[in-house]
Amino acid sequence: MDSMQKIGVPLLAIALFLGLWEALVWVNQWPNYKMASPSDLPPAFWKFRVLFFEMGWQTLWRTVLGLALAVVFGIFLGMVMGFSKVTREGLYPLLVGFNAIPKATLVPVIALIFIGQHDFNTVLMAFLISFFPIAVSVGIGLSTLEPEYRDILAALGASKFTIFRKIALPKTLPEFFGALKVSVTLAFIGTNLVEIVSPHGKGLGALFLSGQTNSDYPLMFAVLIALAFLGIVLYYAVVALERTFAGWAERTPG
């Protein structure tokens, strides 16, 4: 029953959203060149089905790779900040300042520095936009580690690695997965920034730009739905990992 509810409720919410969207277009009598409706999307998906698979794969693998790099770098940076107060105080303002920069302004800069390296530029932007939440969550989780647990294990002869593995790592997992859920959506934003702002004929962002150039609004909205679908799939992949490695931290509302 519980598993059926977890599947049924999100599907019902999506169905209600699509129904309201369709009703909004129908009531206002908007043509599809002004606002495409959900009923306009299946023909667009079918007409460009090959491109959707090809471009969707291009967007997905770049996003996943950028996110994976963000996880590795974010955990490392978070550990450095979490275990060293001086380093944390020195790096945190720099990270906050960098994160405040609109990432769209970095796209032409990166494109000029790495001319022609389209895949690299796209992965780099996905990485740059998504590592910050992970680094901050890990750093805060480690910096707030209860000192008495660490002192007791150290007094018993435990090494720093053992203390990290037994106490610090489990404590930071809930914060880490919470940040990773945010980073998933940010990584897609980074990928599509490069695909749209600096187009090179690859990815769903380039397909969206093609629809805009040709005034094919059903195609543009179909691309947006495809991006949302990929984001949901990747999000629930993170949820599955969270339940596997940090399911103990989940609290059921009373």
PDB file of N, CA and C in Angstrom, residues 102-201:
ATOM      1  N   PRO A 102      26.443  35.055 -11.567  1.00  0.00           N
ATOM      2  CA  PRO A 102      25.515  34.390 -12.506  1.00  0.00           C
ATOM      3  C   PRO A 102      26.307  33.499 -13.465  1.00  0.00           C
ATOM      4  N   LYS A 103      25.966  32.226 -13.475  1.00  0.00           N
ATOM      5  CA  LYS A 103      26.765  31.282 -14.254  1.00  0.00           C
ATOM      6  C   LYS A 103      26.639  31.505 -15.758  1.00  0.00           C
ATOM      7  N   ALA A 104      25.556  32.162 -16.195  1.00  0.00           N
ATOM      8  CA  ALA A 104      25.418  32.449 -17.623  1.00  0.00           C
ATOM      9  C   ALA A 104      26.536  33.365 -18.112  1.00  0.00           C
ATOM     10  N   THR A 105      27.063  34.208 -17.213  1.00  0.00           N
ATOM     11  CA  THR A 105      28.149  35.108 -17.610  1.00  0.00           C
ATOM     12  C   THR A 105      29.466  34.363 -17.785  1.00  0.00           C
ATOM     13  N   LEU A 106      29.556  33.159 -17.209  1.00  0.00           N
ATOM     14  CA  LEU A 106      30.789  32.376 -17.346  1.00  0.00           C
ATOM     15  C   LEU A 106      30.856  31.594 -18.646  1.00  0.00           C
ATOM     16  N   VAL A 107      29.690  31.391 -19.275  1.00  0.00           N
ATOM     17  CA  VAL A 107      29.651  30.562 -20.484  1.00  0.00           C
ATOM     18  C   VAL A 107      30.540  31.121 -21.585  1.00  0.00           C
ATOM     19  N   PRO A 108      30.416  32.416 -21.967  1.00  0.00           N
ATOM     20  CA  PRO A 108      31.316  32.925 -23.026  1.00  0.00           C
ATOM     21  C   PRO A 108      32.778  32.935 -22.613  1.00  0.00           C
ATOM     22  N   VAL A 109      33.042  33.138 -21.313  1.00  0.00           N
ATOM     23  CA  VAL A 109      34.431  33.117 -20.838  1.00  0.00           C
ATOM     24  C   VAL A 109      35.031  31.729 -21.021  1.00  0.00           C
ATOM     25  N   ILE A 110      34.290  30.709 -20.589  1.00  0.00           N
ATOM     26  CA  ILE A 110      34.766  29.333 -20.734  1.00  0.00           C
ATOM     27  C   ILE A 110      34.910  28.964 -22.205  1.00  0.00           C
ATOM     28  N   ALA A 111      33.945  29.422 -23.026  1.00  0.00           N
ATOM     29  CA  ALA A 111      33.996  29.107 -24.457  1.00  0.00           C
ATOM     30  C   ALA A 111      35.232  29.716 -25.112  1.00  0.00           C
ATOM     31  N   LEU A 112      35.665  30.897 -24.644  1.00  0.00           N
ATOM     32  CA  LEU A 112      36.859  31.534 -25.197  1.00  0.00           C
ATOM     33  C   LEU A 112      38.141  30.856 -24.718  1.00  0.00           C
ATOM     34  N   ILE A 113      38.137  30.440 -23.451  1.00  0.00           N
ATOM     35  CA  ILE A 113      39.338  29.791 -22.912  1.00  0.00           C
ATOM     36  C   ILE A 113      39.544  28.419 -23.538  1.00  0.00           C
ATOM     37  N   PHE A 114      38.469  27.662 -23.676  1.00  0.00           N
ATOM     38  CA  PHE A 114      38.549  26.303 -24.217  1.00  0.00           C
ATOM     39  C   PHE A 114      37.795  26.258 -25.552  1.00  0.00           C
ATOM     40  N   ILE A 115      38.326  26.923 -26.538  1.00  0.00           N
ATOM     41  CA  ILE A 115      37.672  27.037 -27.838  1.00  0.00           C
ATOM     42  C   ILE A 115      37.552  25.658 -28.484  1.00  0.00           C
ATOM     43  N   GLY A 116      36.338  25.337 -28.907  1.00  0.00           N
ATOM     44  CA  GLY A 116      36.102  24.077 -29.619  1.00  0.00           C
ATOM     45  C   GLY A 116      35.922  22.865 -28.730  1.00  0.00           C
ATOM     46  N   GLN A 117      36.172  23.006 -27.444  1.00  0.00           N
ATOM     47  CA  GLN A 117      36.035  21.865 -26.525  1.00  0.00           C
ATOM     48  C   GLN A 117      34.603  21.827 -25.972  1.00  0.00           C
ATOM     49  N   HIS A 118      33.653  21.502 -26.849  1.00  0.00           N
ATOM     50  CA  HIS A 118      32.244  21.633 -26.482  1.00  0.00           C
ATOM     51  C   HIS A 118      31.843  20.683 -25.351  1.00  0.00           C
ATOM     52  N   ASP A 119      32.251  19.440 -25.463  1.00  0.00           N
ATOM     53  CA  ASP A 119      31.902  18.490 -24.401  1.00  0.00           C
ATOM     54  C   ASP A 119      32.525  18.899 -23.076  1.00  0.00           C
ATOM     55  N   PHE A 120      33.787  19.272 -23.113  1.00  0.00           N
ATOM     56  CA  PHE A 120      34.488  19.690 -21.901  1.00  0.00           C
ATOM     57  C   PHE A 120      33.824  20.917 -21.277  1.00  0.00           C
ATOM     58  N   ASN A 121      33.475  21.907 -22.115  1.00  0.00           N
ATOM     59  CA  ASN A 121      32.844  23.123 -21.613  1.00  0.00           C
ATOM     60  C   ASN A 121      31.511  22.821 -20.935  1.00  0.00           C
ATOM     61  N   THR A 122      30.744  21.907 -21.528  1.00  0.00           N
ATOM     62  CA  THR A 122      29.429  21.577 -20.974  1.00  0.00           C
ATOM     63  C   THR A 122      29.567  20.855 -19.639  1.00  0.00           C
ATOM     64  N   VAL A 123      30.468  19.879 -19.583  1.00  0.00           N
ATOM     65  CA  VAL A 123      30.706  19.157 -18.329  1.00  0.00           C
ATOM     66  C   VAL A 123      31.252  20.101 -17.264  1.00  0.00           C
ATOM     67  N   LEU A 124      32.142  20.995 -17.663  1.00  0.00           N
ATOM     68  CA  LEU A 124      32.734  21.944 -16.711  1.00  0.00           C
ATOM     69  C   LEU A 124      31.665  22.843 -16.102  1.00  0.00           C
ATOM     70  N   MET A 125      30.738  23.327 -16.911  1.00  0.00           N
ATOM     71  CA  MET A 125      29.693  24.203 -16.372  1.00  0.00           C
ATOM     72  C   MET A 125      28.759  23.434 -15.442  1.00  0.00           C
ATOM     73  N   ALA A 126      28.424  22.190 -15.804  1.00  0.00           N
ATOM     74  CA  ALA A 126      27.600  21.369 -14.914  1.00  0.00           C
ATOM     75  C   ALA A 126      28.305  21.165 -13.575  1.00  0.00           C
ATOM     76  N   PHE A 127      29.619  20.993 -13.624  1.00  0.00           N
ATOM     77  CA  PHE A 127      30.410  20.831 -12.394  1.00  0.00           C
ATOM     78  C   PHE A 127      30.442  22.125 -11.578  1.00  0.00           C
ATOM     79  N   LEU A 128      30.719  23.244 -12.237  1.00  0.00           N
ATOM     80  CA  LEU A 128      30.890  24.513 -11.536  1.00  0.00           C
ATOM     81  C   LEU A 128      29.616  24.964 -10.828  1.00  0.00           C
ATOM     82  N   ILE A 129      28.482  24.646 -11.410  1.00  0.00           N
ATOM     83  CA  ILE A 129      27.226  25.130 -10.853  1.00  0.00           C
ATOM     84  C   ILE A 129      26.675  24.206  -9.770  1.00  0.00           C
ATOM     85  N   SER A 130      27.217  22.992  -9.653  1.00  0.00           N
ATOM     86  CA  SER A 130      26.600  22.009  -8.748  1.00  0.00           C
ATOM     87  C   SER A 130      27.473  21.584  -7.565  1.00  0.00           C
ATOM     88  N   PHE A 131      28.745  21.971  -7.530  1.00  0.00           N
ATOM     89  CA  PHE A 131      29.596  21.464  -6.451  1.00  0.00           C
ATOM     90  C   PHE A 131      29.404  22.229  -5.146  1.00  0.00           C
ATOM     91  N   PHE A 132      28.949  23.486  -5.213  1.00  0.00           N
ATOM     92  CA  PHE A 132      28.863  24.339  -4.023  1.00  0.00           C
ATOM     93  C   PHE A 132      27.983  23.755  -2.922  1.00  0.00           C
ATOM     94  N   PRO A 133      26.735  23.314  -3.206  1.00  0.00           N
ATOM     95  CA  PRO A 133      25.914  22.770  -2.113  1.00  0.00           C
ATOM     96  C   PRO A 133      26.539  21.555  -1.444  1.00  0.00           C
ATOM     97  N   ILE A 134      27.224  20.723  -2.239  1.00  0.00           N
ATOM     98  CA  ILE A 134      27.837  19.520  -1.678  1.00  0.00           C
ATOM     99  C   ILE A 134      28.988  19.889  -0.747  1.00  0.00           C
ATOM    100  N   ALA A 135      29.844  20.799  -1.189  1.00  0.00           N
ATOM    101  CA  ALA A 135      30.984  21.201  -0.371  1.00  0.00           C
ATOM    102  C   ALA A 135      30.521  21.830   0.932  1.00  0.00           C
ATOM    103  N   VAL A 136      29.527  22.694   0.862  1.00  0.00           N
ATOM    104  CA  VAL A 136      29.044  23.382   2.062  1.00  0.00           C
ATOM    105  C   VAL A 136      28.389  22.402   3.032  1.00  0.00           C
ATOM    106  N   SER A 137      27.558  21.488   2.510  1.00  0.00           N
ATOM    107  CA  SER A 137      26.860  20.550   3.396  1.00  0.00           C
ATOM    108  C   SER A 137      27.835  19.619   4.101  1.00  0.00           C
ATOM    109  N   VAL A 138      28.828  19.118   3.382  1.00  0.00           N
ATOM    110  CA  VAL A 138      29.823  18.237   3.995  1.00  0.00           C
ATOM    111  C   VAL A 138      30.661  19.018   5.004  1.00  0.00           C
ATOM    112  N   GLY A 139      31.066  20.230   4.644  1.00  0.00           N
ATOM    113  CA  GLY A 139      31.873  21.044   5.549  1.00  0.00           C
ATOM    114  C   GLY A 139      31.139  21.354   6.839  1.00  0.00           C
ATOM    115  N   ILE A 140      29.860  21.741   6.741  1.00  0.00           N
ATOM    116  CA  ILE A 140      29.078  22.042   7.939  1.00  0.00           C
ATOM    117  C   ILE A 140      28.850  20.781   8.773  1.00  0.00           C
ATOM    118  N   GLY A 141      28.571  19.674   8.083  1.00  0.00           N
ATOM    119  CA  GLY A 141      28.346  18.424   8.806  1.00  0.00           C
ATOM    120  C   GLY A 141      29.555  17.995   9.609  1.00  0.00           C
ATOM    121  N   LEU A 142      30.735  18.132   9.038  1.00  0.00           N
ATOM    122  CA  LEU A 142      31.958  17.735   9.742  1.00  0.00           C
ATOM    123  C   LEU A 142      32.338  18.744  10.825  1.00  0.00           C
ATOM    124  N   SER A 143      32.107  20.023  10.571  1.00  0.00           N
ATOM    125  CA  SER A 143      32.493  21.037  11.556  1.00  0.00           C
ATOM    126  C   SER A 143      31.625  20.994  12.797  1.00  0.00           C
ATOM    127  N   THR A 144      30.419  20.441  12.665  1.00  0.00           N
ATOM    128  CA  THR A 144      29.522  20.340  13.825  1.00  0.00           C
ATOM    129  C   THR A 144      29.566  18.965  14.474  1.00  0.00           C
ATOM    130  N   LEU A 145      30.578  18.192  14.150  1.00  0.00           N
ATOM    131  CA  LEU A 145      30.745  16.862  14.746  1.00  0.00           C
ATOM    132  C   LEU A 145      30.983  16.987  16.257  1.00  0.00           C
ATOM    133  N   GLU A 146      30.226  16.220  17.037  1.00  0.00           N
ATOM    134  CA  GLU A 146      30.355  16.289  18.490  1.00  0.00           C
ATOM    135  C   GLU A 146      31.766  15.897  18.925  1.00  0.00           C
ATOM    136  N   PRO A 147      32.492  16.787  19.608  1.00  0.00           N
ATOM    137  CA  PRO A 147      33.890  16.510  19.959  1.00  0.00           C
ATOM    138  C   PRO A 147      34.044  15.362  20.954  1.00  0.00           C
ATOM    139  N   GLU A 148      32.993  15.106  21.764  1.00  0.00           N
ATOM    140  CA  GLU A 148      33.140  14.046  22.766  1.00  0.00           C
ATOM    141  C   GLU A 148      33.268  12.674  22.118  1.00  0.00           C
ATOM    142  N   TYR A 149      32.537  12.458  20.993  1.00  0.00           N
ATOM    143  CA  TYR A 149      32.648  11.176  20.301  1.00  0.00           C
ATOM    144  C   TYR A 149      34.055  10.991  19.745  1.00  0.00           C
ATOM    145  N   ARG A 150      34.568  12.062  19.167  1.00  0.00           N
ATOM    146  CA  ARG A 150      35.907  12.004  18.597  1.00  0.00           C
ATOM    147  C   ARG A 150      36.951  11.762  19.682  1.00  0.00           C
ATOM    148  N   ASP A 151      36.792  12.439  20.816  1.00  0.00           N
ATOM    149  CA  ASP A 151      37.758  12.307  21.905  1.00  0.00           C
ATOM    150  C   ASP A 151      37.731  10.902  22.511  1.00  0.00           C
ATOM    151  N   ILE A 152      36.529  10.331  22.643  1.00  0.00           N
ATOM    152  CA  ILE A 152      36.418   8.984  23.214  1.00  0.00           C
ATOM    153  C   ILE A 152      37.102   7.962  22.319  1.00  0.00           C
ATOM    154  N   LEU A 153      36.840   8.021  21.019  1.00  0.00           N
ATOM    155  CA  LEU A 153      37.462   7.075  20.088  1.00  0.00           C
ATOM    156  C   LEU A 153      38.966   7.270  20.030  1.00  0.00           C
ATOM    157  N   ALA A 154      39.398   8.534  20.089  1.00  0.00           N
ATOM    158  CA  ALA A 154      40.847   8.799  20.067  1.00  0.00           C
ATOM    159  C   ALA A 154      41.505   8.244  21.327  1.00  0.00           C
ATOM    160  N   ALA A 155      40.810   8.376  22.464  1.00  0.00           N
ATOM    161  CA  ALA A 155      41.347   7.850  23.713  1.00  0.00           C
ATOM    162  C   ALA A 155      41.435   6.332  23.686  1.00  0.00           C
ATOM    163  N   LEU A 156      40.562   5.696  22.917  1.00  0.00           N
ATOM    164  CA  LEU A 156      40.580   4.238  22.786  1.00  0.00           C
ATOM    165  C   LEU A 156      41.581   3.760  21.732  1.00  0.00           C
ATOM    166  N   GLY A 157      42.308   4.713  21.144  1.00  0.00           N
ATOM    167  CA  GLY A 157      43.340   4.348  20.187  1.00  0.00           C
ATOM    168  C   GLY A 157      42.898   4.313  18.741  1.00  0.00           C
ATOM    169  N   ALA A 158      41.708   4.850  18.446  1.00  0.00           N
ATOM    170  CA  ALA A 158      41.219   4.843  17.066  1.00  0.00           C
ATOM    171  C   ALA A 158      41.994   5.861  16.235  1.00  0.00           C
ATOM    172  N   SER A 159      42.291   5.481  15.012  1.00  0.00           N
ATOM    173  CA  SER A 159      42.987   6.392  14.108  1.00  0.00           C
ATOM    174  C   SER A 159      42.018   7.446  13.579  1.00  0.00           C
ATOM    175  N   LYS A 160      42.575   8.500  12.956  1.00  0.00           N
ATOM    176  CA  LYS A 160      41.720   9.543  12.381  1.00  0.00           C
ATOM    177  C   LYS A 160      40.828   8.972  11.282  1.00  0.00           C
ATOM    178  N   PHE A 161      41.363   8.025  10.520  1.00  0.00           N
ATOM    179  CA  PHE A 161      40.550   7.421   9.461  1.00  0.00           C
ATOM    180  C   PHE A 161      39.375   6.653  10.062  1.00  0.00           C
ATOM    181  N   THR A 162      39.625   5.941  11.158  1.00  0.00           N
ATOM    182  CA  THR A 162      38.546   5.192  11.822  1.00  0.00           C
ATOM    183  C   THR A 162      37.489   6.144  12.371  1.00  0.00           C
ATOM    184  N   ILE A 163      37.943   7.253  12.970  1.00  0.00           N
ATOM    185  CA  ILE A 163      37.008   8.247  13.489  1.00  0.00           C
ATOM    186  C   ILE A 163      36.149   8.812  12.365  1.00  0.00           C
ATOM    187  N   PHE A 164      36.798   9.085  11.225  1.00  0.00           N
ATOM    188  CA  PHE A 164      36.057   9.614  10.077  1.00  0.00           C
ATOM    189  C   PHE A 164      35.038   8.591   9.580  1.00  0.00           C
ATOM    190  N   ARG A 165      35.471   7.328   9.469  1.00  0.00           N
ATOM    191  CA  ARG A 165      34.601   6.279   8.906  1.00  0.00           C
ATOM    192  C   ARG A 165      33.456   5.938   9.859  1.00  0.00           C
ATOM    193  N   LYS A 166      33.725   5.912  11.156  1.00  0.00           N
ATOM    194  CA  LYS A 166      32.719   5.469  12.125  1.00  0.00           C
ATOM    195  C   LYS A 166      31.770   6.590  12.577  1.00  0.00           C
ATOM    196  N   ILE A 167      32.275   7.813  12.657  1.00  0.00           N
ATOM    197  CA  ILE A 167      31.481   8.906  13.208  1.00  0.00           C
ATOM    198  C   ILE A 167      31.175   9.982  12.165  1.00  0.00           C
ATOM    199  N   ALA A 168      32.237  10.541  11.574  1.00  0.00           N
ATOM    200  CA  ALA A 168      32.052  11.702  10.702  1.00  0.00           C
ATOM    201  C   ALA A 168      31.265  11.364   9.440  1.00  0.00           C
ATOM    202  N   LEU A 169      31.641  10.263   8.778  1.00  0.00           N
ATOM    203  CA  LEU A 169      30.989   9.919   7.520  1.00  0.00           C
ATOM    204  C   LEU A 169      29.496   9.644   7.680  1.00  0.00           C
ATOM    205  N   PRO A 170      29.093   8.780   8.628  1.00  0.00           N
ATOM    206  CA  PRO A 170      27.640   8.568   8.796  1.00  0.00           C
ATOM    207  C   PRO A 170      26.889   9.849   9.151  1.00  0.00           C
ATOM    208  N   LYS A 171      27.527  10.727   9.933  1.00  0.00           N
ATOM    209  CA  LYS A 171      26.840  11.952  10.351  1.00  0.00           C
ATOM    210  C   LYS A 171      26.578  12.884   9.178  1.00  0.00           C
ATOM    211  N   THR A 172      27.485  12.919   8.219  1.00  0.00           N
ATOM    212  CA  THR A 172      27.343  13.851   7.109  1.00  0.00           C
ATOM    213  C   THR A 172      26.477  13.301   5.977  1.00  0.00           C
ATOM    214  N   LEU A 173      26.161  11.998   5.987  1.00  0.00           N
ATOM    215  CA  LEU A 173      25.411  11.419   4.868  1.00  0.00           C
ATOM    216  C   LEU A 173      24.051  12.068   4.638  1.00  0.00           C
ATOM    217  N   PRO A 174      23.235  12.311   5.673  1.00  0.00           N
ATOM    218  CA  PRO A 174      21.945  12.967   5.411  1.00  0.00           C
ATOM    219  C   PRO A 174      22.104  14.344   4.769  1.00  0.00           C
ATOM    220  N   GLU A 175      23.054  15.157   5.282  1.00  0.00           N
ATOM    221  CA  GLU A 175      23.294  16.472   4.687  1.00  0.00           C
ATOM    222  C   GLU A 175      23.827  16.344   3.266  1.00  0.00           C
ATOM    223  N   PHE A 176      24.691  15.356   3.049  1.00  0.00           N
ATOM    224  CA  PHE A 176      25.263  15.157   1.722  1.00  0.00           C
ATOM    225  C   PHE A 176      24.184  14.822   0.694  1.00  0.00           C
ATOM    226  N   PHE A 177      23.311  13.882   1.014  1.00  0.00           N
ATOM    227  CA  PHE A 177      22.279  13.499   0.056  1.00  0.00           C
ATOM    228  C   PHE A 177      21.255  14.618  -0.138  1.00  0.00           C
ATOM    229  N   GLY A 178      20.987  15.387   0.915  1.00  0.00           N
ATOM    230  CA  GLY A 178      20.113  16.542   0.750  1.00  0.00           C
ATOM    231  C   GLY A 178      20.700  17.542  -0.231  1.00  0.00           C
ATOM    232  N   ALA A 179      22.005  17.790  -0.124  1.00  0.00           N
ATOM    233  CA  ALA A 179      22.667  18.705  -1.048  1.00  0.00           C
ATOM    234  C   ALA A 179      22.739  18.116  -2.448  1.00  0.00           C
ATOM    235  N   LEU A 180      22.919  16.791  -2.545  1.00  0.00           N
ATOM    236  CA  LEU A 180      23.021  16.145  -3.851  1.00  0.00           C
ATOM    237  C   LEU A 180      21.714  16.270  -4.637  1.00  0.00           C
ATOM    238  N   LYS A 181      20.582  16.225  -3.935  1.00  0.00           N
ATOM    239  CA  LYS A 181      19.296  16.401  -4.604  1.00  0.00           C
ATOM    240  C   LYS A 181      19.197  17.790  -5.230  1.00  0.00           C
ATOM    241  N   VAL A 182      19.735  18.779  -4.547  1.00  0.00           N
ATOM    242  CA  VAL A 182      19.754  20.140  -5.103  1.00  0.00           C
ATOM    243  C   VAL A 182      20.718  20.220  -6.280  1.00  0.00           C
ATOM    244  N   SER A 183      21.874  19.586  -6.132  1.00  0.00           N
ATOM    245  CA  SER A 183      22.906  19.649  -7.166  1.00  0.00           C
ATOM    246  C   SER A 183      22.472  18.978  -8.462  1.00  0.00           C
ATOM    247  N   VAL A 184      21.590  17.985  -8.368  1.00  0.00           N
ATOM    248  CA  VAL A 184      21.104  17.309  -9.577  1.00  0.00           C
ATOM    249  C   VAL A 184      20.445  18.312 -10.511  1.00  0.00           C
ATOM    250  N   THR A 185      19.533  19.114  -9.976  1.00  0.00           N
ATOM    251  CA  THR A 185      18.844  20.092 -10.821  1.00  0.00           C
ATOM    252  C   THR A 185      19.801  21.187 -11.285  1.00  0.00           C
ATOM    253  N   LEU A 186      20.709  21.590 -10.416  1.00  0.00           N
ATOM    254  CA  LEU A 186      21.677  22.620 -10.805  1.00  0.00           C
ATOM    255  C   LEU A 186      22.573  22.137 -11.940  1.00  0.00           C
ATOM    256  N   ALA A 187      22.956  20.863 -11.904  1.00  0.00           N
ATOM    257  CA  ALA A 187      23.816  20.319 -12.955  1.00  0.00           C
ATOM    258  C   ALA A 187      23.128  20.389 -14.311  1.00  0.00           C
ATOM    259  N   PHE A 188      21.825  20.098 -14.350  1.00  0.00           N
ATOM    260  CA  PHE A 188      21.077  20.206 -15.607  1.00  0.00           C
ATOM    261  C   PHE A 188      21.034  21.651 -16.090  1.00  0.00           C
ATOM    262  N   ILE A 189      20.898  22.591 -15.157  1.00  0.00           N
ATOM    263  CA  ILE A 189      20.909  24.005 -15.540  1.00  0.00           C
ATOM    264  C   ILE A 189      22.242  24.370 -16.182  1.00  0.00           C
ATOM    265  N   GLY A 190      23.339  23.920 -15.569  1.00  0.00           N
ATOM    266  CA  GLY A 190      24.656  24.209 -16.125  1.00  0.00           C
ATOM    267  C   GLY A 190      24.851  23.622 -17.511  1.00  0.00           C
ATOM    268  N   THR A 191      24.423  22.392 -17.687  1.00  0.00           N
ATOM    269  CA  THR A 191      24.547  21.748 -18.992  1.00  0.00           C
ATOM    270  C   THR A 191      23.792  22.518 -20.059  1.00  0.00           C
ATOM    271  N   ASN A 192      22.556  22.887 -19.756  1.00  0.00           N
ATOM    272  CA  ASN A 192      21.728  23.545 -20.758  1.00  0.00           C
ATOM    273  C   ASN A 192      22.132  24.989 -21.008  1.00  0.00           C
ATOM    274  N   LEU A 193      22.775  25.624 -20.035  1.00  0.00           N
ATOM    275  CA  LEU A 193      23.301  26.962 -20.277  1.00  0.00           C
ATOM    276  C   LEU A 193      24.284  26.946 -21.439  1.00  0.00           C
ATOM    277  N   VAL A 194      25.196  25.996 -21.410  1.00  0.00           N
ATOM    278  CA  VAL A 194      26.190  25.907 -22.478  1.00  0.00           C
ATOM    279  C   VAL A 194      25.536  25.490 -23.792  1.00  0.00           C
ATOM    280  N   GLU A 195      24.602  24.550 -23.736  1.00  0.00           N
ATOM    281  CA  GLU A 195      23.957  24.058 -24.954  1.00  0.00           C
ATOM    282  C   GLU A 195      23.118  25.138 -25.634  1.00  0.00           C
ATOM    283  N   ILE A 196      22.570  26.078 -24.853  1.00  0.00           N
ATOM    284  CA  ILE A 196      21.741  27.131 -25.432  1.00  0.00           C
ATOM    285  C   ILE A 196      22.545  28.388 -25.752  1.00  0.00           C
ATOM    286  N   VAL A 197      23.331  28.855 -24.782  1.00  0.00           N
ATOM    287  CA  VAL A 197      24.070  30.107 -24.963  1.00  0.00           C
ATOM    288  C   VAL A 197      25.213  29.934 -25.960  1.00  0.00           C
ATOM    289  N   SER A 198      25.874  28.786 -25.908  1.00  0.00           N
ATOM    290  CA  SER A 198      26.975  28.521 -26.833  1.00  0.00           C
ATOM    291  C   SER A 198      26.664  27.252 -27.621  1.00  0.00           C
ATOM    292  N   PRO A 199      25.695  27.338 -28.541  1.00  0.00           N
ATOM    293  CA  PRO A 199      25.199  26.126 -29.211  1.00  0.00           C
ATOM    294  C   PRO A 199      26.240  25.498 -30.130  1.00  0.00           C
ATOM    295  N   HIS A 200      26.193  24.193 -30.192  1.00  0.00           N
ATOM    296  CA  HIS A 200      27.102  23.467 -31.067  1.00  0.00           C
ATOM    297  C   HIS A 200      26.432  22.245 -31.668  1.00  0.00           C
ATOM    298  N   GLY A 201      25.107  22.254 -31.715  1.00  0.00           N
ATOM    299  CA  GLY A 201      24.379  21.184 -32.387  1.00  0.00           C
ATOM    300  C   GLY A 201      24.224  19.917 -31.587  1.00  0.00           C
TER     301      GLY A 201
END
